Every structure is written in C-alpha cells, then in structure tokens.
Amino acid sequence: MITRNARINEWIDECAKLTCPDSVVLIDGSDAQRDALRAEACSTGELLKLNQDLLPGCYLHRSAVNDVARVEDRTFICTRTKAEAGKINNWMDPDECRARLTRLFRGSMKGRTMYVIPYSMGIPGSRFAKYGVELTDSIYVVLSMLIMTRVGTQVLDCIEGDGFTKGLHSKADLDENERYIAHFPETNTIWSVNSGYGGNVLLSKKCLGLRLASYLGRTEGWMAEHMLILEVEAPDGHKTYVCAAFPSSCGKTNLAMLIPPEKYRKLGYKVRTLGDDISWLRVGGDGRLWAINPEHGFFGVAPGTGSRSNPNALATVDRETIFTNVCLDADKGTVWWEGHDDPPPVHAVDWKGRPWTPDMYDKRDKAGTSAAHPNSRFTAPIENCPSLSPAYFEPEGVPISAIIFGGRRAHTAPLVYQTYGWRHGTFAGSAIASETTAATTGAVGVVRRDPMAMRPFVGYDMGLYWQHWLDIGRRLSNPPKIFHVNWFRTDAEGRFMWPGYGENMRVLEWILARCEGKGDAVSTPIGLVPPEDGIDASGLDLAPGTMKELLSVDTAAWLRDCADLRDFYSFIGNTVPDELCRELDGLERRLHAAAGGKDS
Ligand code: GTP
Ligand code: SPV
Ligand code: MN
C-alpha cells in the first residue's frame, strides 16, 4: 500500500501493471531521499555534480539531442469531440489516444523504478490549491518536481478521493517519432511518453498548470494564464501588483526579477517577484482580480542571463539548482552560457557533451553550434530569489492593478500602449503576435499569432477561451487596466532600439501612473500611447528620434496586421465572440480614418 488513499493506490497499481517497473517508490519530500536520488543519478550519469564549493547543491543534466524543447506538434488535447479542443490544438479521440499510448507505455519501466510524486500547485490546504500525482521513471523529473512544486506526504493528506490530476510519464526510449504529450481533461489525466524535456515532462507546469487548469478554470469560473506576477513598491510604501503575459522566451522571468535603475532606487522604488511563468486568477469578493503563483520554483532560460540583464536570476541559481543543456567549464566544474558575464571557459564542454571553442559558433545554426543550447534552462527554488516578495506566501494571492500583454516584434507594436478597458484589452490579448523562439521545436523568428501568450497552452477552444475572458471581465467591478508592450523593436540594422531589462522600469512607471489616473496619454487608433516625453528617458543613451520611433503607430503595418487577424479569427471559427469581431472592425475603421481615407 503506497498511500492511504484507495483511489491513488488503485491508479498506481493500474499504471504499474502497464509499465512493469521493478519497484515503486513514494517521494516523501525528505532531504535524505532527495540526496540519495541525487547520488544515484550521478552514478548513472543522468546528473553531473558541479563544483560544490562554488555551486553548492548544483547539478548539470544533458537531455537527448533530439529532446530539448516543448513539442507542440506532438501535444494533444483528447476531449470527446474535436470541436471542444478547438482549431489550434491537436486533437485525438481519447480512446484512440489511450490505445496508441498504451502500446508505448507497456513494459516501458522494466528494469526501472517508478517514482510516485504527490505535489501541490499553490499552498497545500489553501482554497485555491490543486493537487496532482505524477508517476515517472526519471530521477531528473523527480528532482526537478521537488524544486518546481511543493512535494511530499503532506500533499497526500490534502487529497480526498480522486481529487487529483493523474500524471503518467515514461522516458520509454526517447523515440521522437513516438513522443506524445496527451491531455484528457474529462478524466483529469495526463500521459507523457518518450521525452525527458521539462515542459513535456514536468506535468505540473504546462500540462496541469495551464492546459488542464484553463479547462477547469472555465467550468469553475477562474483563469489559468501564462503570466508573471510582480510587486512594485512606490516611495510612499504603496504596493501595486502587476501580471504580464509574454510568449515563451520573451522576457517574463526578466521582468519579474527586474532591478530598477539607480535613479528609481534612490527615489525608493522597489520591485519584487511573485512568479515568472504561471498565474491562477480569480475574482475577489471586492470585485478585483486576484492572482497566485501556483509554482514553487523557476524553470528559466539560461542564455542571456548575466549581471547586466538579470542579477536576481544569477543570485537565484548559485545553489540547489539543476542546469539543463548549458555549457560546462571542465576545469572549474561550473556552468556557462552565451550572455554569461564570464568569458567562455578555456575547457568548455558544450550542451551535447563535446569539447567546444568559440570559433565553432555559427549564428546561422545557433542550436547546433552554441555552447549552451538556446533553450538551456535552470531549475531553481523560488526561495533562492533575492527579490521574492513575502506576498508570494499569501494563500489568497494579491490584487492585480495592471495586466501587460507583450510579444517579440521587430516592427509594428510600439513600446507600450494602454487599451480602453477590459473588452478592448481582451481584444489586444487575442491579437498578440510574436516571433517564435527556441522554447518550442520548429523554426525560430517567425511571427505567429499567440493570443494571450497562450497559443500552446489553452486546453480547449480558443474562441470560448476569449469568451471566458469577457465573462470574467463582467464580474470585475474594479478590473485591472490592460496594456501592451514590445521590448523587441529593431532599427534598420536589426539592433534592438530599446535597452530593455532594468530600464523597462521606465515603462512600468508610466503604466503605474495610468493605473492611478495620472500620466499623459495620446489617443491613437490602437489605444493610448504615451507622448514622447511621457516615458522618462533621462540618462539613457537613445539616439535622437528613437523614442518617437518606438512610440509610433505605423498605420499601414497595422492595417496589414488587422487583415491577418481577420484570417486568424476566421480560422478559429464561429466561437470567436462578436464583441471581439466588433473591436477588430472598430480598430480597422480608426486606422482607415487615420490614414486619411487614402486606404479606404
Ligand atoms: P519562458 O520561461 O519560456 O516562458 O520565457 P520567459 O518569458 O520567462 O523569458 P525570459 O525572461 O527567460 O527571456 C527570454 C529571452 O529574452 C532571454 O534571452 C532574455 O535575455 C531576453 N530578454 C528578456 N527581457 C528582455 C528585454 O527587455 N529586452 C531584450 N532585448 N531582450 C530581453
Ligand atoms: C515555456 O516554454 O513557456 C516555458 C518552458 O516556460 S516549458 O516549461 O518547457 O514550457
Ligand atoms: Mn513559459
């Protein structure tokens, strides 16, 4: 008997019969068990122990070369009907999927141990917590889940009957042609097979935390979003909470850990972190939107993390951290990646485990020739973060004043604009477009529509998801203001025009002022844009005209974008809410008017 919960035991038995592990081990959350698993993983080469004087409790893991990112084309939502999964998700009939994956799971854990990981999303026992149990044959998954979520026997005590998400994961033989990440919302089940990469196998994260949670949230009246949560404390001590949704690898971790420029620090501004990837949002009794971060750690992008861009992240990963697919300094037993402060190690071992020198780098084949994979990551405990807000521990979460949408766009989207309200804001979210990144397999740098930064993560039909946003808005008597930002606009030479990172505080300042009914704004066809002097650029080395360019709205480009959005709406189909179609009509009309009728 593994647990005292008969439903959990029955299900474990069923999965063990299928996968045939040599033994079944319950993860109790103890340090002793964790340490034994670390030692075992080091003995098999699954983990490499880093220099414990310089990086205590830190390990390096290398995944299979064909298994370095989420696989959207192999991710399925298995609802009874295809229509429920919607146009964007891959769908498979639940019975067909179970049959197909049963063949892959059969005997897949022979000679291995099946670990039983009871975990909680949110504070165990709190009103908003959800529980899951993940069965896996990977020690890497166990050790990562111990960091990313709250794990252990105390979670089992919170689970009543079958009130938990059933997650079954097996590395099997990592065959990429038989890799599946399958979700069964109707039975609250996830099956993942033939992968060892984070987003595919840490079933708490995108699988439960976003896909199943968004499905549940629709029926239960709350939202699961791909959003960071941060706190800004003003010089007078007043605290404001902000959520921001950017697509994968587009700056959530960086914004969540932002350190204000010196000028703001001197004035007394403080920015603190509550979460960097997932928010669960509810309508509070006060008519405001309240957010919790259900996770307990960071699974963050390593490349680009340096003392100029994100000192808080660097301080977070100097202990008790698992690094995946970064570069090893073979002399020092430390880690390195592109964008690190240190020069490349003399004896560098790349993410594939081969000797590496800087002259091997070819920017036309970044993933193949960089020392650290572009989607290499760190898995670090949230409590390591120097900027962690005490409000992270509030079971009811924090009230949100602003929601910021964003994307990675070389052109079109200005540095920042404010929408006219919840409905227009929902529209702006539905219209996010962003260049693809290394966080998912496939081409990098291609602009695609990524509504609310949730394209790969909505567990049902996108049109109904937008309707859910509108419905939530109607229940908010004091909704957050909704903004859109773009840190990634480039000039004619392809260089970023905005310095970004800590300097994004200047944009946050305008956003916070707007939330308080202050700060100037100019009405444009797309929304409210700051006047040229509305964003404090003092002390920045911006070339003349840059701010004007950053804030400009290119009518012709926006009209092209509207046409593309119209196609996207028709692709999604007749579930797209009328209210959003009218917003699109209105935007197009305003753009035509601004173009002086020459386009109409
Ligand atoms: P996921 O974990 O995949 O959901 O990503 P994320 O949204 O947390 O992205 P993250 O903060 O890790 O940033 C990803 C990449 O964007 C890194 O290479 C950063 O260096 C880069 N980046 C983040 N913020 C900025 C910014 O303000 N300006 C520029 N130019 N790059 C940025
Ligand atoms: C993302 O891709 O948005 C991530 C990393 O946060 S993963 O957990 O792999 O999805
Ligand atoms: Mn993410």
XYZ file of C-alpha atoms and ligand atoms in Angstrom:
643
model
C 0.000 0.000 0.000
C 1.731 3.116 -1.233
C -0.664 5.719 0.214
C -3.744 5.772 2.459
C -5.884 6.917 -0.476
C -7.538 3.934 -2.162
C -8.121 5.806 -5.423
C -4.476 6.779 -5.713
C -3.379 3.215 -4.894
C -5.702 1.680 -7.493
C -4.423 4.009 -10.149
C -0.759 3.386 -9.248
C -1.412 -0.367 -9.468
C -3.030 0.036 -12.851
C -0.081 2.079 -14.172
C 2.469 -0.318 -12.650
C 0.742 -3.267 -14.327
C 1.046 -1.452 -17.615
C 4.613 -0.157 -17.350
C 6.124 -3.036 -15.291
C 8.672 -1.179 -13.122
C 10.989 -3.234 -10.895
C 9.838 -1.222 -7.900
C 7.543 1.616 -6.890
C 8.867 4.367 -4.599
C 6.874 7.156 -2.957
C 8.583 10.549 -2.934
C 8.104 11.827 0.612
C 9.730 15.237 0.266
C 12.595 14.457 2.668
C 16.130 15.743 2.158
C 17.523 12.267 2.827
C 15.553 10.719 -0.019
C 16.449 13.612 -2.335
C 20.153 13.253 -1.519
C 20.061 9.524 -2.214
C 18.403 10.154 -5.579
C 20.981 12.799 -6.466
C 23.760 10.325 -5.689
C 22.079 7.618 -7.766
C 21.602 9.975 -10.735
C 25.276 10.954 -10.545
C 26.336 7.305 -10.529
C 24.437 6.627 -13.755
C 25.495 9.864 -15.476
C 21.956 11.257 -15.532
C 23.331 14.151 -13.466
C 26.792 15.601 -13.234
C 27.805 17.029 -9.863
C 29.106 20.573 -10.220
C 31.776 22.179 -8.012
C 30.101 22.034 -4.602
C 32.276 24.813 -3.144
C 31.275 27.259 -5.866
C 27.794 25.915 -6.640
C 26.511 24.012 -3.583
C 23.694 21.583 -4.332
C 24.004 22.233 -8.089
C 23.963 19.646 -10.872
C 24.123 19.550 -14.657
C 21.805 17.450 -16.771
C 22.068 16.898 -20.528
C 18.957 15.814 -22.362
C 18.940 13.778 -25.538
C 19.962 15.906 -28.511
C 16.539 15.440 -30.118
C 14.707 16.385 -26.917
C 15.454 19.988 -25.974
C 12.118 21.843 -26.142
C 8.361 21.526 -25.995
C 6.884 19.645 -28.939
C 3.669 21.406 -29.935
C 3.024 19.145 -32.919
C 3.048 16.114 -30.596
C 0.891 17.667 -27.881
C -2.755 16.573 -27.876
C -5.981 17.598 -26.184
C -8.134 14.472 -26.058
C -11.640 15.732 -25.448
C -14.610 13.630 -26.531
C -15.248 15.862 -29.541
C -12.722 17.595 -31.770
C -14.722 20.815 -31.525
C -14.077 21.051 -27.774
C -10.314 21.047 -28.349
C -10.742 23.803 -30.927
C -8.868 24.624 -34.099
C -5.435 25.383 -32.671
C -4.920 22.299 -30.525
C -4.056 18.909 -31.948
C -6.859 16.550 -31.112
C -7.097 12.820 -30.810
C -10.071 10.720 -29.783
C -9.466 9.777 -26.113
C -9.948 6.049 -26.708
C -7.681 6.050 -29.745
C -5.021 8.009 -27.867
C -5.193 5.712 -24.855
C -4.864 2.682 -27.114
C -1.937 4.159 -29.012
C -0.071 5.257 -25.883
C -0.864 2.069 -24.003
C 1.301 0.271 -26.541
C 4.154 2.699 -25.838
C 3.824 2.523 -22.046
C 3.564 -1.277 -21.976
C 6.661 -2.544 -20.185
C 8.377 0.845 -20.609
C 9.587 0.885 -16.980
C 11.078 -2.644 -16.966
C 14.368 -2.541 -15.098
C 13.492 0.907 -13.753
C 11.871 2.380 -10.675
C 8.502 4.092 -10.821
C 8.526 7.165 -8.606
C 5.259 8.456 -7.166
C 5.347 12.241 -6.764
C 2.450 13.829 -4.851
C 2.564 17.576 -5.497
C 0.553 20.671 -4.788
C 0.032 23.673 -7.036
C -0.439 26.507 -4.564
C -0.115 26.268 -0.798
C -1.314 22.805 0.347
C -4.659 23.073 2.100
C -5.328 26.583 0.777
C -8.571 27.355 -1.028
C -7.040 27.652 -4.475
C -4.563 24.764 -4.363
C -4.872 21.881 -6.826
C -3.182 18.547 -6.318
C -1.508 16.161 -8.668
C 0.357 12.883 -8.549
C 2.995 12.255 -11.189
C 4.328 8.766 -11.847
C 7.671 8.816 -13.616
C 10.698 6.654 -14.360
C 13.050 9.664 -14.404
C 15.080 10.810 -11.396
C 15.661 14.110 -13.215
C 11.896 14.626 -13.207
C 11.670 13.777 -9.500
C 14.453 16.185 -8.548
C 13.003 18.922 -10.779
C 9.488 18.471 -9.384
C 10.939 18.745 -5.858
C 12.115 22.224 -6.850
C 9.216 23.360 -9.036
C 6.321 22.318 -6.776
C 5.538 21.511 -3.169
C 6.077 17.743 -2.934
C 5.628 15.149 -0.210
C 3.422 13.220 2.151
C 1.762 16.410 3.454
C 0.208 16.741 -0.006
C -1.273 13.234 0.185
C -3.058 14.290 3.373
C -4.798 17.062 1.404
C -6.105 14.828 -1.399
C -9.613 13.491 -0.944
C -10.813 10.615 -3.126
C -9.909 11.220 -6.733
C -9.454 14.977 -6.277
C -6.088 14.981 -8.007
C -4.640 15.123 -11.507
C -3.262 11.773 -12.643
C 0.021 12.191 -14.491
C 1.881 9.281 -16.045
C 5.299 9.883 -17.546
C 7.827 7.489 -19.014
C 11.017 8.311 -20.854
C 10.463 4.954 -22.604
C 13.270 5.069 -25.193
C 13.043 8.777 -26.043
C 11.893 7.967 -29.567
C 10.963 11.342 -31.053
C 8.668 9.720 -33.591
C 6.634 8.158 -30.791
C 6.710 11.148 -28.458
C 3.307 12.189 -27.103
C 2.110 14.733 -24.567
C -1.562 13.887 -24.166
C -4.205 15.572 -22.030
C -7.547 14.017 -21.086
C -9.455 16.907 -19.493
C -12.580 14.826 -18.912
C -10.716 12.391 -16.663
C -8.178 14.895 -15.309
C -5.326 12.804 -16.702
C -2.018 13.500 -18.465
C 0.087 10.933 -20.333
C 3.582 11.868 -21.476
C 5.899 9.426 -23.181
C 9.281 9.379 -24.938
C 10.553 12.756 -23.713
C 12.743 13.982 -20.879
C 12.499 17.744 -21.529
C 10.990 19.997 -18.824
C 7.878 21.396 -20.467
C 6.961 17.937 -21.767
C 7.573 16.011 -18.559
C 7.213 18.274 -15.505
C 3.495 17.622 -15.674
C 2.698 20.270 -13.057
C 3.786 23.055 -15.329
C 2.238 23.489 -18.767
C 0.155 20.277 -18.668
C -1.688 20.792 -15.363
C -0.760 24.409 -14.563
C -2.046 25.780 -17.867
C -3.784 23.263 -20.148
C -5.891 21.327 -17.639
C -6.157 24.341 -15.318
C -7.510 26.563 -18.100
C -10.106 23.872 -18.860
C -11.028 23.587 -15.177
C -10.991 27.357 -14.770
C -13.604 27.754 -17.470
C -16.064 25.495 -15.675
C -15.152 26.763 -12.207
C -15.044 30.481 -13.083
C -11.344 31.328 -12.808
C -8.391 31.700 -15.177
C -5.024 29.977 -15.637
C -2.624 32.226 -17.546
C 0.959 32.265 -18.862
C 1.801 35.266 -16.705
C 4.445 36.517 -14.312
C 3.429 38.375 -11.159
C 5.432 41.279 -9.771
C 5.105 43.828 -6.993
C 6.142 47.466 -7.253
C 6.573 49.366 -4.003
C 6.407 53.126 -4.508
C 8.487 55.535 -2.384
C 5.417 56.136 -0.171
C 5.260 52.398 0.589
C 2.190 51.747 -1.557
C 2.345 48.347 -3.259
C 0.922 47.618 -6.698
C 0.694 44.161 -8.280
C 1.064 43.524 -11.984
C 0.677 40.414 -14.161
C 2.308 40.129 -17.571
C 1.797 37.585 -20.343
C 4.614 37.253 -22.888
C 5.132 34.210 -25.125
C 7.784 31.633 -24.236
C 11.288 33.051 -24.047
C 10.044 36.648 -24.417
C 11.012 38.164 -21.084
C 8.707 37.100 -18.228
C 11.485 35.891 -15.912
C 13.477 39.013 -16.664
C 10.620 41.430 -15.987
C 9.551 39.544 -12.847
C 13.066 39.947 -11.395
C 13.657 43.498 -12.624
C 16.013 45.726 -10.645
C 15.060 49.389 -11.111
C 17.713 51.747 -12.499
C 19.665 53.708 -9.895
C 17.501 56.785 -10.210
C 14.402 54.837 -9.174
C 16.221 53.000 -6.404
C 17.346 56.338 -4.961
C 13.762 57.564 -5.004
C 12.790 54.455 -3.042
C 11.118 52.262 -5.676
C 11.343 48.523 -5.075
C 10.343 45.723 -7.421
C 9.697 42.244 -6.030
C 8.957 38.889 -7.652
C 5.955 36.614 -7.057
C 6.116 34.398 -10.124
C 7.704 34.155 -13.559
C 5.507 31.843 -15.643
C 2.046 30.862 -14.390
C -0.730 32.818 -12.687
C -4.034 31.490 -11.457
C -6.509 34.355 -11.313
C -9.822 34.739 -9.511
C -12.489 37.346 -8.998
C -12.254 38.510 -5.387
C -15.151 39.471 -3.134
C -14.000 43.067 -3.677
C -14.567 42.892 -7.449
C -10.829 42.900 -8.151
C -8.778 40.238 -9.905
C -6.565 38.253 -7.514
C -3.532 36.202 -8.539
C -1.468 33.379 -7.092
C 1.630 31.746 -8.495
C 0.890 28.031 -8.095
C 4.524 27.014 -8.649
C 7.400 26.830 -6.185
C 10.426 27.291 -8.429
C 11.722 28.730 -11.689
C 12.369 26.809 -14.893
C 14.112 29.710 -16.585
C 16.037 30.349 -19.793
C 19.806 30.376 -19.088
C 21.277 32.126 -22.178
C 21.220 35.893 -21.860
C 21.232 35.732 -18.045
C 24.026 37.977 -16.810
C 24.697 40.615 -14.200
C 23.617 43.360 -16.586
C 20.372 41.710 -17.649
C 19.229 39.807 -14.555
C 21.368 39.841 -11.386
C 18.489 38.400 -9.339
C 18.364 35.324 -11.569
C 22.138 34.882 -11.258
C 21.859 35.018 -7.472
C 18.960 32.550 -7.601
C 20.939 29.876 -9.439
C 24.084 29.822 -7.301
C 22.826 26.936 -5.122
C 20.404 23.968 -5.152
C 19.895 24.367 -8.904
C 19.694 21.868 -11.745
C 21.069 23.180 -15.032
C 19.902 21.543 -18.244
C 21.845 21.697 -21.524
C 24.163 24.540 -20.509
C 27.920 24.534 -21.132
C 30.306 23.027 -18.563
C 33.608 24.596 -17.528
C 35.572 21.375 -17.224
C 38.383 22.975 -15.190
C 36.256 24.651 -12.570
C 33.201 22.392 -12.537
C 30.960 25.405 -13.121
C 28.489 26.383 -15.821
C 28.471 28.886 -18.669
C 26.138 30.079 -21.403
C 26.028 32.713 -24.129
C 25.424 36.061 -22.416
C 27.177 34.984 -19.178
C 29.459 37.600 -17.550
C 32.495 35.359 -17.675
C 34.454 34.793 -20.880
C 33.898 31.352 -22.441
C 35.677 28.625 -20.437
C 39.059 27.516 -21.747
C 37.990 23.895 -21.480
C 34.368 24.203 -22.404
C 32.119 21.199 -22.864
C 29.050 22.060 -24.911
C 25.458 21.017 -24.213
C 25.978 17.874 -26.267
C 28.942 16.885 -24.086
C 31.664 17.684 -26.629
C 34.707 19.980 -26.356
C 33.783 23.462 -27.580
C 35.656 26.584 -28.650
C 34.143 29.994 -29.544
C 35.234 29.734 -33.204
C 32.772 26.856 -33.619
C 29.848 29.251 -33.220
C 27.856 29.971 -36.400
C 24.882 32.240 -35.955
C 23.055 30.559 -38.852
C 22.948 27.378 -36.744
C 22.668 28.653 -33.187
C 21.283 25.473 -31.653
C 23.867 23.305 -33.395
C 26.937 25.416 -32.641
C 26.409 27.373 -29.407
C 27.994 26.127 -26.196
C 24.709 26.201 -24.310
C 21.530 25.257 -26.153
C 19.410 28.417 -26.835
C 16.659 26.763 -24.747
C 19.003 25.600 -21.985
C 17.442 26.202 -18.588
C 17.912 26.391 -14.838
C 15.563 24.806 -12.321
C 15.860 26.756 -9.069
C 13.877 27.055 -5.817
C 11.740 30.195 -5.639
C 13.012 30.922 -2.149
C 16.517 31.398 -3.571
C 15.347 34.563 -5.310
C 16.650 37.690 -3.536
C 13.706 39.730 -4.833
C 10.997 37.258 -3.737
C 8.015 39.136 -2.292
C 6.611 37.986 1.077
C 3.217 38.247 -0.654
C 4.142 35.093 -2.605
C 3.190 33.195 0.559
C -0.321 34.746 0.814
C -2.788 31.885 0.230
C -5.370 34.263 -1.295
C -2.790 35.882 -3.569
C -2.552 39.559 -4.474
C -4.942 42.045 -6.147
C -3.872 42.904 -9.700
C -3.908 46.534 -10.890
C -2.484 46.019 -14.380
C -2.223 43.221 -16.921
C 0.519 43.641 -19.504
C 0.483 41.722 -22.755
C 3.596 41.616 -24.900
C 5.325 39.979 -27.782
C 8.615 39.880 -29.597
C 8.114 42.038 -32.653
C 10.774 43.723 -34.703
C 8.142 46.028 -36.202
C 4.539 47.189 -35.779
C 3.961 47.020 -31.996
C 5.022 50.195 -30.170
C 7.000 50.144 -26.908
C 3.773 50.485 -24.902
C 0.109 51.331 -25.237
C -2.883 51.234 -22.942
C -6.177 49.718 -24.025
C -9.521 51.429 -23.459
C -10.780 48.836 -20.973
C -11.280 45.128 -20.307
C -13.008 44.352 -23.614
C -10.507 46.231 -25.734
C -7.752 44.722 -23.576
C -9.080 41.220 -24.216
C -9.037 42.082 -27.900
C -5.403 43.243 -27.671
C -4.542 39.957 -25.929
C -6.282 37.970 -28.653
C -4.207 39.882 -31.213
C -0.741 39.187 -29.739
C 1.710 38.147 -32.400
C 5.294 37.219 -31.663
C 8.408 35.788 -33.265
C 8.831 32.111 -32.378
C 11.705 31.164 -30.053
C 13.764 28.100 -29.147
C 11.337 27.183 -26.337
C 9.427 25.038 -28.798
C 10.686 22.872 -31.655
C 10.389 24.298 -35.177
C 11.578 27.438 -36.923
C 12.778 30.369 -34.786
C 11.985 34.023 -35.562
C 8.751 33.524 -37.496
C 5.912 35.865 -36.485
C 2.839 33.898 -35.476
C -0.329 34.756 -33.608
C -0.010 33.813 -29.943
C -3.176 35.020 -28.186
C -2.588 35.939 -24.539
C 0.799 34.110 -24.951
C -1.379 31.001 -24.509
C -1.456 29.541 -28.018
C 0.266 26.289 -26.928
C -1.448 26.182 -23.540
C -5.216 26.702 -23.811
C -6.810 23.326 -23.056
C -9.938 23.954 -25.148
C -11.337 26.084 -27.974
C -9.671 29.497 -28.362
C -12.920 31.349 -29.143
C -14.540 30.019 -25.973
C -11.393 30.962 -24.048
C -11.768 34.577 -25.239
C -15.436 34.459 -24.260
C -14.307 33.312 -20.808
C -12.067 36.381 -20.566
C -15.034 38.619 -21.423
C -17.225 36.799 -18.894
C -14.645 37.210 -16.131
C -14.452 40.908 -17.012
C -18.157 41.317 -16.421
C -17.722 40.006 -12.881
C -14.974 42.543 -12.098
C -16.292 45.822 -10.686
C -12.703 47.055 -10.432
C -10.817 45.340 -13.265
C -7.096 45.707 -13.874
C -6.134 48.118 -16.647
C -4.740 46.290 -19.672
C -1.572 47.326 -21.544
C 0.585 46.012 -24.372
C 4.383 46.292 -24.544
C 7.138 45.365 -27.002
C 10.759 45.417 -25.826
C 11.988 43.989 -29.132
C 11.520 46.658 -31.802
C 14.576 46.845 -34.053
C 16.144 49.536 -36.220
C 17.165 49.328 -39.868
C 20.346 47.461 -38.844
C 18.351 44.929 -36.831
C 19.526 46.254 -33.441
C 17.116 46.477 -30.502
C 16.035 50.122 -30.198
C 15.007 49.873 -26.539
C 17.627 48.970 -23.887
C 15.141 46.711 -22.062
C 15.768 44.696 -18.880
C 16.039 47.035 -15.828
C 15.207 50.021 -17.997
C 11.753 48.537 -18.530
C 11.048 50.161 -15.145
C 10.570 53.396 -17.087
C 7.665 51.835 -18.943
C 6.297 50.315 -15.736
C 6.348 53.789 -14.198
C 4.036 55.091 -16.941
C 1.786 52.045 -16.575
C 1.502 52.532 -12.801
C 0.761 56.225 -13.252
C -2.017 55.367 -15.714
C -3.451 52.906 -13.160
C -3.722 55.799 -10.739
C -5.394 58.022 -13.302
C -2.184 60.022 -13.809
C 0.347 60.214 -16.620
C -0.291 61.717 -20.032
C -1.522 59.686 -22.952
C -2.318 60.377 -26.573
C -5.276 58.662 -28.186
C -4.307 56.766 -31.362
C -6.253 54.264 -33.476
C -4.758 51.359 -31.493
C -5.122 52.791 -27.990
C -3.496 55.249 -25.592
C 0.180 55.860 -26.249
C 2.497 57.964 -24.061
C 3.538 61.300 -25.534
C 7.215 61.413 -26.500
C 8.174 62.824 -23.107
C 5.724 60.517 -21.312
C 8.390 57.858 -20.727
C 11.326 59.083 -18.671
C 14.382 58.588 -20.881
C 16.805 60.651 -18.780
C 20.215 59.049 -18.531
C 19.525 56.709 -21.438
C 21.749 56.923 -24.432
C 18.968 56.949 -27.022
C 19.771 58.358 -30.465
C 17.629 61.368 -31.420
C 14.216 60.336 -32.698
C 14.376 56.892 -31.098
C 11.606 57.461 -28.576
C 9.389 58.924 -31.267
C 10.023 55.873 -33.427
C 9.454 53.466 -30.517
C 6.082 55.028 -29.795
C 4.968 55.474 -33.385
C 1.995 53.662 -34.849
C 2.548 52.619 -38.457
C -0.975 52.727 -39.876
C -0.231 50.676 -42.976
C 1.512 47.954 -40.960
C -1.390 47.864 -38.511
C -3.899 47.541 -41.345
C -1.937 44.561 -42.652
C -1.988 43.121 -39.157
C -5.763 43.560 -38.989
C -6.152 41.585 -42.189
C -4.004 38.820 -40.756
C -6.016 38.868 -37.521
C -9.231 38.630 -39.507
C -7.897 35.479 -41.172
C -6.911 34.120 -37.772
C -10.392 34.807 -36.376
C -11.994 33.021 -39.328
C -9.643 30.106 -38.839
C -10.733 29.808 -35.205
C -14.324 29.884 -36.362
C -17.701 30.915 -35.109
C -16.827 30.676 -31.417
C -14.914 33.975 -31.685
C -17.035 36.357 -29.583
C -18.940 39.021 -31.534
C -17.594 41.596 -29.138
C -14.060 40.883 -30.359
C -15.108 40.984 -34.019
C -16.603 44.419 -33.332
C -13.358 45.510 -31.666
C -11.494 44.433 -34.795
C -13.957 46.338 -37.014
C -13.527 49.417 -34.816
C -9.733 49.240 -34.939
C -9.736 48.911 -38.708
C -12.154 51.822 -39.048
C -9.990 54.057 -36.848
C -6.858 53.079 -38.793
C -8.526 53.884 -42.121
C -9.654 57.236 -40.759
C -6.120 57.998 -39.548
C -4.740 57.054 -42.938
C -6.809 60.000 -44.168
C -9.145 57.846 -46.194
C -6.368 57.100 -48.660
C -6.623 53.387 -47.857
C -10.379 53.183 -47.762
P 9.633 31.092 -20.693
O 10.337 30.554 -19.486
O 9.979 30.331 -21.945
O 8.155 31.194 -20.527
O 10.261 32.519 -21.022
P 10.249 33.975 -20.339
O 9.106 34.745 -20.887
O 10.358 33.879 -18.861
O 11.556 34.631 -20.976
P 12.908 35.160 -20.293
O 12.673 36.247 -19.289
O 13.680 33.989 -19.822
O 13.648 35.828 -21.543
C 13.997 35.107 -22.674
C 14.993 35.827 -23.529
O 14.583 37.167 -23.785
C 16.370 35.902 -22.878
O 17.336 35.588 -23.833
C 16.467 37.334 -22.453
O 17.783 37.765 -22.418
C 15.612 38.080 -23.477
N 15.013 39.313 -22.892
C 14.301 39.401 -21.753
N 13.939 40.680 -21.481
C 14.429 41.430 -22.490
C 14.387 42.842 -22.800
O 13.826 43.668 -22.074
N 14.997 43.226 -23.960
C 15.629 42.333 -24.785
N 16.192 42.797 -25.893
N 15.708 41.008 -24.514
C 15.113 40.556 -23.394
C 7.842 27.872 -21.929
O 8.228 27.289 -22.958
O 6.947 28.744 -21.951
C 8.455 27.555 -20.620
C 9.353 26.421 -20.546
O 8.166 28.206 -19.634
S 8.493 24.905 -20.533
O 8.213 24.551 -19.133
O 9.334 23.943 -21.161
O 7.237 25.039 -21.235
Mn 6.616 29.693 -20.073
